[in-house]
Amino acid sequence: MRIAMIAACPFPWPRGTPVRIHRLAEALGRRGHEVHVVTYHFGEGPLSPHLSVHRIAGPSGYRHGAPGPTLTKLAVLDPLLTHKLRSLLRALRFDVIHAHHYEGMLCAWLARGQSHTPPLVFDVHALLGSELPAYSALGKRLLHRLGTALDRWLPLRADQLIAVSEKMRRGLGALTGLEESRIALISNGVESEHFGSGVASVERHSVVFAGNLAPYQGLESLLQAFASVREVQPLARLRLLTDGDFSPWRARARALGLLDSIEVKPAGYPELPEELCRAAVLVNPRSICSGIPQKLLNYMASARPVVSFAGSATILEHERTGLIVEDDDAAAFAAAILRLMSDEALAASIGARARAFVTEHYSWEQVAARVERVYARLPGRRSQEPEIAADVPQRLG
């Protein structure tokens, strides 16, 4: 098939949405499909030889890679992306448009117009009703209402939906009234071989977070929890593996007496496995998440133990593949970290079970095969594959 994959984001880029798009496009390309990624004018990192990239002519000085809407994205980049895709659709005959996240879907819907060809797949990475308020401290109620309205309206413009978690699948069904057959459950994948390649020795008192520092990541709760950890274990250190700006958090860390025990360190894809393997505990302090954080899969593939708030612990099983804590309970989060620090046998067994689980169920090749079955359900292709197989288990057991 010839596939137009829409990425309204930097590409490639080391965070969840661009990673899903890149690895899925790469896996589909390896399986013999012709994949064209239509995206912004910049990216970071090597591109797979199994796909073609078409970039907008965006403003050369703009390289904002953080997630979330900005005026420049909405007023400049996304209209340019719509125009780029419309031109590509005129030049080439595509079998399917595969649009990622809401901005990608909106651009794809506008570019396709009223012809309804080629068929359109909407890959829903998060529900906006819960995600939009996390990007601003102002107008949270208004942003929630706006996000929920888009959750109800935009998915109905697609021929088929893909949800990355069962929680999201149920939410989309309730909001849109669509039948379950229109919403496929296809989670993210992970490069288990890559994240199992770390050989560093474990640093017994190290707590590690990997990811951007956007407000939705839960840095406030993490800092509060780490302050409690330090009261019990003065040798504990918090390592933030990020290319994000820590300066907005510096005053808060200073007020908690943590500045001397926090290390902020960029870690690219090649270095990430070793950095994760050094951790005594890996932390996921995100409490609001309708999908599955990519960092959680990376953590599990590294075979180190994870502490996570329940809201983003979709594929973890408490006491077996991680420790799950009630959302925003910083004291309980700290207690879970201290428990894993003091019980190396428990930490090792949890990490080993987590790696075994994602290695068996969450390869990108498996993800690509499930996406192919979604394509087979599209208009004009129904006879090829009448059923969409169920996705992998969301938890072990």
Tab-separated table of C-alpha atoms in Angstrom:
chain	number	residue	atom	x	y	z
A	1	MET	CA	0.000	0.000	0.000
A	2	ARG	CA	0.993	3.623	-0.464
A	3	ILE	CA	0.460	5.380	2.859
A	4	ALA	CA	0.445	9.113	3.677
A	5	MET	CA	1.345	9.414	7.362
A	6	ILE	CA	0.642	12.833	8.874
A	7	ALA	CA	2.917	14.110	11.660
A	8	ALA	CA	1.981	17.586	12.916
A	9	CYS	CA	5.150	17.754	15.000
A	10	PRO	CA	8.930	17.798	14.626
A	11	PHE	CA	10.080	14.582	12.969
A	12	PRO	CA	11.967	12.640	14.068
A	13	TRP	CA	11.994	13.880	17.651
A	14	PRO	CA	12.747	12.178	21.001
A	15	ARG	CA	9.292	12.170	22.626
A	16	GLY	CA	6.184	10.003	22.548
A	17	THR	CA	4.127	11.128	19.520
A	18	PRO	CA	7.020	11.495	17.044
A	19	VAL	CA	8.523	8.218	18.268
A	20	ARG	CA	5.275	6.333	17.633
A	21	ILE	CA	5.001	7.815	14.150
A	22	HIS	CA	8.640	7.094	13.263
A	23	ARG	CA	8.765	3.518	14.523
A	24	LEU	CA	5.379	2.618	13.047
A	25	ALA	CA	6.251	4.132	9.653
A	26	GLU	CA	9.598	2.338	9.728
A	27	ALA	CA	7.996	-1.021	10.572
A	28	LEU	CA	5.353	-0.635	7.847
A	29	GLY	CA	8.119	0.212	5.380
A	30	ARG	CA	10.033	-2.935	6.326
A	31	ARG	CA	6.856	-4.908	5.661
A	32	GLY	CA	6.811	-3.730	2.047
A	33	HIS	CA	4.553	-0.668	2.139
A	34	GLU	CA	5.454	2.687	0.599
A	35	VAL	CA	5.256	5.160	3.484
A	36	HIS	CA	5.341	8.945	3.014
A	37	VAL	CA	5.576	11.027	6.211
A	38	VAL	CA	4.257	14.577	5.828
A	39	THR	CA	5.591	16.725	8.645
A	40	TYR	CA	7.063	19.966	9.968
A	41	HIS	CA	10.206	21.555	8.579
A	42	PHE	CA	12.605	20.288	11.254
A	43	GLY	CA	13.576	17.218	13.213
A	44	GLU	CA	16.406	15.673	15.177
A	45	GLY	CA	18.113	12.330	14.675
A	46	PRO	CA	18.624	9.834	11.853
A	47	LEU	CA	15.780	8.875	9.536
A	48	SER	CA	14.878	5.333	8.603
A	49	PRO	CA	15.632	4.352	4.976
A	50	HIS	CA	12.236	2.592	4.878
A	51	LEU	CA	10.205	5.815	4.513
A	52	SER	CA	10.067	9.080	2.569
A	53	VAL	CA	9.731	12.453	4.304
A	54	HIS	CA	7.955	15.538	2.908
A	55	ARG	CA	8.537	18.719	4.922
A	56	ILE	CA	6.724	22.036	4.915
A	57	ALA	CA	8.608	25.240	4.121
A	58	GLY	CA	8.283	26.482	7.692
A	59	PRO	CA	9.997	29.463	9.336
A	60	SER	CA	13.693	28.630	9.591
A	61	GLY	CA	14.084	30.110	13.073
A	62	TYR	CA	11.274	28.067	14.620
A	63	ARG	CA	12.412	24.867	16.362
A	64	HIS	CA	9.981	24.530	19.258
A	65	GLY	CA	9.949	20.811	19.996
A	66	ALA	CA	7.911	20.699	23.202
A	67	PRO	CA	4.446	19.121	23.085
A	68	GLY	CA	1.267	21.139	23.166
A	69	PRO	CA	-0.361	23.786	20.977
A	70	THR	CA	1.307	27.119	20.205
A	71	LEU	CA	0.108	30.081	18.171
A	72	THR	CA	2.814	29.460	15.565
A	73	LYS	CA	1.799	25.825	15.169
A	74	LEU	CA	-1.896	26.584	14.790
A	75	ALA	CA	-1.610	29.722	12.658
A	76	VAL	CA	1.442	28.910	10.513
A	77	LEU	CA	2.755	25.351	10.626
A	78	ASP	CA	-0.520	23.435	10.502
A	79	PRO	CA	-1.944	25.422	7.537
A	80	LEU	CA	1.359	24.823	5.727
A	81	LEU	CA	1.089	21.127	6.562
A	82	THR	CA	-2.458	21.019	5.177
A	83	HIS	CA	-1.277	22.646	1.953
A	84	LYS	CA	1.685	20.274	1.674
A	85	LEU	CA	-0.540	17.228	2.057
A	86	ARG	CA	-3.108	18.563	-0.404
A	87	SER	CA	-0.349	18.980	-3.002
A	88	LEU	CA	0.955	15.485	-2.339
A	89	LEU	CA	-2.510	13.968	-2.690
A	90	ARG	CA	-2.775	15.571	-6.134
A	91	ALA	CA	0.635	14.266	-7.184
A	92	LEU	CA	0.375	10.680	-5.925
A	93	ARG	CA	-2.428	8.164	-5.527
A	94	PHE	CA	-2.550	6.981	-1.921
A	95	ASP	CA	-4.380	3.970	-0.520
A	96	VAL	CA	-4.786	5.494	2.944
A	97	ILE	CA	-4.096	8.627	4.977
A	98	HIS	CA	-2.919	7.771	8.495
A	99	ALA	CA	-3.184	10.911	10.666
A	100	HIS	CA	-1.616	11.098	14.123
A	101	HIS	CA	-3.052	13.067	17.025
A	102	TYR	CA	-5.586	15.874	16.702
A	103	GLU	CA	-3.573	18.424	14.738
A	104	GLY	CA	-2.529	15.771	12.239
A	105	MET	CA	-6.135	14.607	11.897
A	106	LEU	CA	-7.459	18.129	11.386
A	107	CYS	CA	-4.832	18.835	8.691
A	108	ALA	CA	-5.619	15.523	6.965
A	109	TRP	CA	-9.378	16.101	7.025
A	110	LEU	CA	-9.022	19.601	5.556
A	111	ALA	CA	-6.546	18.458	2.905
A	112	ARG	CA	-8.693	15.540	1.772
A	113	GLY	CA	-11.748	17.737	1.404
A	114	GLN	CA	-15.131	16.396	0.373
A	115	SER	CA	-13.914	13.603	-1.900
A	116	HIS	CA	-13.612	11.120	0.988
A	117	THR	CA	-10.725	9.430	-0.812
A	118	PRO	CA	-8.344	8.080	0.124
A	119	PRO	CA	-9.818	6.655	3.350
A	120	LEU	CA	-8.685	8.312	6.551
A	121	VAL	CA	-7.396	6.622	9.720
A	122	PHE	CA	-7.166	8.731	12.898
A	123	ASP	CA	-4.491	7.507	15.325
A	124	VAL	CA	-5.658	8.993	18.652
A	125	HIS	CA	-2.745	9.377	21.073
A	126	ALA	CA	-4.623	11.222	23.832
A	127	LEU	CA	-8.042	12.662	24.604
A	128	LEU	CA	-7.988	16.455	24.436
A	129	GLY	CA	-10.521	16.881	27.237
A	130	SER	CA	-7.884	15.663	29.678
A	131	GLU	CA	-4.758	16.794	27.813
A	132	LEU	CA	-5.425	20.443	26.909
A	133	PRO	CA	-5.855	21.733	30.506
A	134	ALA	CA	-2.409	20.356	31.352
A	135	TYR	CA	-0.729	22.880	29.037
A	136	SER	CA	-1.944	25.990	30.830
A	137	ALA	CA	-2.596	27.088	34.399
A	138	LEU	CA	-5.252	29.506	33.132
A	139	GLY	CA	-8.691	28.683	31.823
A	140	LYS	CA	-8.551	24.990	32.644
A	141	ARG	CA	-12.331	24.591	32.649
A	142	LEU	CA	-12.647	26.296	29.255
A	143	LEU	CA	-9.825	24.179	27.811
A	144	HIS	CA	-11.485	21.032	29.135
A	145	ARG	CA	-14.758	21.955	27.435
A	146	LEU	CA	-13.001	22.795	24.174
A	147	GLY	CA	-11.019	19.563	24.279
A	148	THR	CA	-14.106	17.470	25.012
A	149	ALA	CA	-15.981	19.112	22.129
A	150	LEU	CA	-13.149	18.169	19.768
A	151	ASP	CA	-13.093	14.641	21.235
A	152	ARG	CA	-16.742	14.308	20.232
A	153	TRP	CA	-16.534	15.918	16.792
A	154	LEU	CA	-13.209	15.266	15.066
A	155	PRO	CA	-13.062	11.440	15.376
A	156	LEU	CA	-16.363	11.213	13.471
A	157	ARG	CA	-14.570	12.641	10.422
A	158	ALA	CA	-12.359	9.504	10.140
A	159	ASP	CA	-13.184	6.185	8.498
A	160	GLN	CA	-11.409	4.231	11.250
A	161	LEU	CA	-9.977	5.130	14.659
A	162	ILE	CA	-6.976	3.711	16.481
A	163	ALA	CA	-6.785	4.134	20.265
A	164	VAL	CA	-3.519	3.457	22.097
A	165	SER	CA	-5.150	2.187	25.305
A	166	GLU	CA	-8.354	0.481	26.435
A	167	LYS	CA	-9.142	3.513	28.608
A	168	MET	CA	-8.994	5.738	25.532
A	169	ARG	CA	-10.980	3.287	23.442
A	170	ARG	CA	-13.827	3.300	25.970
A	171	GLY	CA	-13.664	7.085	26.234
A	172	LEU	CA	-13.891	7.556	22.470
A	173	GLY	CA	-16.823	5.166	22.273
A	174	ALA	CA	-18.714	7.031	25.003
A	175	LEU	CA	-18.007	10.463	23.523
A	176	THR	CA	-18.698	9.690	19.866
A	177	GLY	CA	-21.254	6.885	20.046
A	178	LEU	CA	-19.218	4.904	17.509
A	179	GLU	CA	-19.466	1.138	17.445
A	180	GLU	CA	-16.534	-0.790	18.861
A	181	SER	CA	-15.670	-2.117	15.381
A	182	ARG	CA	-14.749	1.445	14.329
A	183	ILE	CA	-12.183	1.833	17.139
A	184	ALA	CA	-9.158	-0.473	17.075
A	185	LEU	CA	-6.933	-0.854	20.135
A	186	ILE	CA	-3.269	-0.688	19.122
A	187	SER	CA	-0.712	0.273	21.752
A	188	ASN	CA	2.777	1.654	21.260
A	189	GLY	CA	5.766	-0.580	20.745
A	190	VAL	CA	9.302	-0.553	22.090
A	191	GLU	CA	12.750	-1.519	20.803
A	192	SER	CA	13.441	-4.170	23.432
A	193	GLU	CA	16.850	-5.099	22.035
A	194	HIS	CA	18.003	-1.494	22.215
A	195	PHE	CA	16.783	-0.853	25.760
A	196	GLY	CA	18.121	-4.188	26.963
A	197	SER	CA	21.613	-3.273	25.799
A	198	GLY	CA	22.591	-1.202	28.838
A	199	VAL	CA	25.438	-2.746	30.836
A	200	ALA	CA	26.056	-0.104	33.510
A	201	SER	CA	26.129	-1.169	37.157
A	202	VAL	CA	23.180	-0.028	39.267
A	203	GLU	CA	23.668	3.079	41.408
A	204	ARG	CA	21.843	2.088	44.582
A	205	HIS	CA	20.495	5.530	45.481
A	206	SER	CA	19.662	6.895	42.035
A	207	VAL	CA	16.143	7.896	41.018
A	208	VAL	CA	15.782	8.518	37.270
A	209	PHE	CA	13.160	10.325	35.204
A	210	ALA	CA	13.416	10.435	31.397
A	211	GLY	CA	11.318	12.780	29.288
A	212	ASN	CA	10.318	16.358	28.615
A	213	LEU	CA	9.520	18.744	31.464
A	214	ALA	CA	6.067	19.870	30.334
A	215	PRO	CA	3.590	20.479	33.201
A	216	TYR	CA	1.603	17.298	32.511
A	217	GLN	CA	4.643	15.173	33.376
A	218	GLY	CA	4.068	15.691	37.106
A	219	LEU	CA	7.369	17.305	38.103
A	220	GLU	CA	5.781	19.040	41.107
A	221	SER	CA	4.703	15.714	42.600
A	222	LEU	CA	8.079	14.177	41.757
A	223	LEU	CA	9.994	16.935	43.536
A	224	GLN	CA	7.749	16.660	46.602
A	225	ALA	CA	8.217	12.895	46.678
A	226	PHE	CA	11.976	13.143	46.240
A	227	ALA	CA	12.196	15.607	49.136
A	228	SER	CA	10.598	12.921	51.328
A	229	VAL	CA	12.986	10.302	49.959
A	230	ARG	CA	15.961	12.503	50.906
A	231	GLU	CA	14.740	12.809	54.474
A	232	VAL	CA	15.058	9.044	54.849
A	233	GLN	CA	17.929	8.435	52.420
A	234	PRO	CA	20.290	11.465	52.317
A	235	LEU	CA	22.455	9.839	49.622
A	236	ALA	CA	19.590	9.695	47.123
A	237	ARG	CA	20.045	11.585	43.855
A	238	LEU	CA	17.485	12.490	41.227
A	239	ARG	CA	18.678	12.370	37.628
A	240	LEU	CA	16.477	14.057	35.001
A	241	LEU	CA	17.293	12.756	31.514
A	242	THR	CA	15.927	15.565	29.375
A	243	ASP	CA	16.701	18.237	26.840
A	244	GLY	CA	14.000	20.387	28.451
A	245	ASP	CA	14.532	23.596	30.387
A	246	PHE	CA	14.769	22.976	34.131
A	247	SER	CA	14.935	26.686	35.044
A	248	PRO	CA	11.163	27.023	35.744
A	249	TRP	CA	11.579	24.307	38.389
A	250	ARG	CA	14.803	25.593	39.916
A	251	ALA	CA	13.173	27.853	42.511
A	252	ARG	CA	10.899	25.022	43.643
A	253	ALA	CA	13.825	22.616	43.926
A	254	ARG	CA	15.782	25.202	45.917
A	255	ALA	CA	12.851	25.766	48.285
A	256	LEU	CA	12.720	22.006	48.937
A	257	GLY	CA	16.490	21.884	49.526
A	258	LEU	CA	17.084	19.626	46.533
A	259	LEU	CA	19.329	21.548	44.158
A	260	ASP	CA	22.505	19.792	45.269
A	261	SER	CA	20.940	16.368	44.724
A	262	ILE	CA	19.434	16.875	41.248
A	263	GLU	CA	21.322	16.278	38.020
A	264	VAL	CA	19.856	17.434	34.700
A	265	LYS	CA	21.439	15.546	31.837
A	266	PRO	CA	20.560	15.281	28.131
A	267	ALA	CA	20.507	11.680	26.955
A	268	GLY	CA	19.943	10.847	23.313
A	269	TYR	CA	18.530	7.589	22.022
A	270	PRO	CA	21.940	5.825	21.854
A	271	GLU	CA	22.837	6.685	25.464
A	272	LEU	CA	19.421	6.141	27.023
A	273	PRO	CA	19.662	2.356	27.703
A	274	GLU	CA	22.801	2.722	29.808
A	275	GLU	CA	21.349	5.666	31.727
A	276	LEU	CA	18.159	3.730	32.522
A	277	CYS	CA	20.069	0.611	33.549
A	278	ARG	CA	22.038	2.621	36.110
A	279	ALA	CA	18.883	3.587	37.994
A	280	ALA	CA	17.876	2.038	41.278
A	281	VAL	CA	14.337	3.222	40.516
A	282	LEU	CA	12.709	4.662	37.395
A	283	VAL	CA	9.832	7.069	37.988
A	284	ASN	CA	6.732	8.025	36.015
A	285	PRO	CA	4.983	10.803	37.986
A	286	ARG	CA	2.353	11.543	35.340
A	287	SER	CA	-1.162	11.296	36.773
A	288	ILE	CA	-3.318	12.291	33.775
A	289	CYS	CA	-2.878	10.138	30.695
A	290	SER	CA	-5.456	8.445	28.502
A	291	GLY	CA	-2.772	6.599	26.543
A	292	ILE	CA	0.481	4.802	27.363
A	293	PRO	CA	3.588	6.970	27.912
A	294	GLN	CA	6.446	5.856	25.664
A	295	LYS	CA	8.815	6.313	28.583
A	296	LEU	CA	6.943	3.605	30.490
A	297	LEU	CA	7.621	1.046	27.746
A	298	ASN	CA	11.266	2.136	27.578
A	299	TYR	CA	11.563	1.814	31.355
A	300	MET	CA	10.089	-1.683	31.344
A	301	ALA	CA	12.347	-2.828	28.496
A	302	SER	CA	15.394	-1.733	30.500
A	303	ALA	CA	14.570	-4.290	33.228
A	304	ARG	CA	14.736	-1.743	36.030
A	305	PRO	CA	11.834	-1.300	38.500
A	306	VAL	CA	9.247	1.430	37.946
A	307	VAL	CA	7.133	3.534	40.301
A	308	SER	CA	4.161	5.141	38.574
A	309	PHE	CA	1.020	7.040	39.409
A	310	ALA	CA	-2.071	5.039	38.531
A	311	GLY	CA	-3.313	7.477	35.886
A	312	SER	CA	-0.488	6.572	33.494
A	313	ALA	CA	0.281	3.024	34.668
A	314	THR	CA	-1.942	1.413	32.035
A	315	ILE	CA	0.176	-1.663	31.316
A	316	LEU	CA	1.744	-2.127	34.748
A	317	GLU	CA	0.552	-4.717	37.240
A	318	HIS	CA	1.111	-3.688	40.849
A	319	GLU	CA	3.780	-5.698	42.700
A	320	ARG	CA	4.618	-7.712	39.556
A	321	THR	CA	5.813	-5.361	36.803
A	322	GLY	CA	5.923	-2.128	38.804
A	323	LEU	CA	4.647	-0.325	41.877
A	324	ILE	CA	1.476	1.707	41.266
A	325	VAL	CA	0.577	4.644	43.518
A	326	GLU	CA	-2.644	6.622	43.829
A	327	ASP	CA	-2.527	9.739	41.655
A	328	ASP	CA	-0.770	12.800	43.092
A	329	ASP	CA	0.015	11.109	46.423
A	330	ALA	CA	3.608	12.294	46.788
A	331	ALA	CA	4.076	10.597	50.179
A	332	ALA	CA	3.041	7.201	48.789
A	333	PHE	CA	5.230	7.777	45.734
A	334	ALA	CA	8.220	8.407	48.016
A	335	ALA	CA	7.432	5.290	50.078
A	336	ALA	CA	7.382	3.157	46.920
A	337	ILE	CA	10.755	4.539	45.813
A	338	LEU	CA	12.284	3.833	49.235
A	339	ARG	CA	10.846	0.328	49.235
A	340	LEU	CA	12.560	-0.554	45.954
A	341	MET	CA	15.804	1.069	47.059
A	342	SER	CA	15.897	-1.071	50.192
A	343	ASP	CA	14.800	-4.363	48.597
A	344	GLU	CA	17.137	-5.182	45.726
A	345	ALA	CA	15.610	-8.642	45.204
A	346	LEU	CA	12.140	-7.158	44.741
A	347	ALA	CA	13.525	-4.485	42.420
A	348	ALA	CA	15.298	-7.073	40.267
A	349	SER	CA	12.278	-9.400	40.011
A	350	ILE	CA	9.893	-6.573	39.107
A	351	GLY	CA	12.294	-5.298	36.459
A	352	ALA	CA	12.805	-8.757	34.940
A	353	ARG	CA	9.062	-9.457	34.698
A	354	ALA	CA	8.425	-6.048	33.143
A	355	ARG	CA	11.045	-6.616	30.457
A	356	ALA	CA	9.732	-10.097	29.667
A	357	PHE	CA	6.211	-8.696	29.271
A	358	VAL	CA	7.027	-5.894	26.826
A	359	THR	CA	9.512	-8.038	24.894
A	360	GLU	CA	6.812	-10.618	24.220
A	361	HIS	CA	3.929	-8.276	23.413
A	362	TYR	CA	5.130	-4.821	22.388
A	363	SER	CA	7.412	-4.989	19.347
A	364	TRP	CA	6.880	-2.453	16.562
A	365	GLU	CA	6.511	-5.302	14.069
A	366	GLN	CA	3.497	-6.508	16.048
A	367	VAL	CA	2.113	-2.965	16.077
A	368	ALA	CA	2.536	-2.661	12.300
A	369	ALA	CA	0.764	-5.986	11.716
A	370	ARG	CA	-2.221	-4.780	13.754
A	371	VAL	CA	-2.308	-1.514	11.805
A	372	GLU	CA	-2.403	-3.512	8.548
A	373	ARG	CA	-5.553	-5.205	9.802
A	374	VAL	CA	-7.086	-1.782	10.409
A	375	TYR	CA	-6.263	-0.765	6.830
A	376	ALA	CA	-7.994	-3.924	5.620
A	377	ARG	CA	-11.258	-2.709	7.181
A	378	LEU	CA	-11.263	0.549	5.225
A	379	PRO	CA	-13.789	1.293	2.450
A	380	GLY	CA	-13.051	-0.791	-0.633
A	381	ARG	CA	-10.817	-3.234	1.246
A	382	ARG	CA	-13.247	-4.982	3.593
A	383	SER	CA	-13.102	-8.382	1.918
A	384	GLN	CA	-9.379	-8.767	2.531
A	385	GLU	CA	-9.445	-9.029	6.335
A	386	PRO	CA	-12.893	-9.014	7.943
A	387	GLU	CA	-11.781	-8.952	11.560
A	388	ILE	CA	-9.382	-6.837	13.619
A	389	ALA	CA	-7.551	-9.044	16.085
A	390	ALA	CA	-7.532	-7.958	19.692
A	391	ASP	CA	-4.526	-6.015	20.856
A	392	VAL	CA	-2.051	-7.238	23.446
A	393	PRO	CA	-3.086	-7.509	27.094
A	394	GLN	CA	-3.005	-4.157	28.859
A	395	ARG	CA	-1.645	-5.774	32.013
A	396	LEU	CA	0.200	-8.972	32.775
A	397	GLY	CA	-1.921	-11.875	33.957
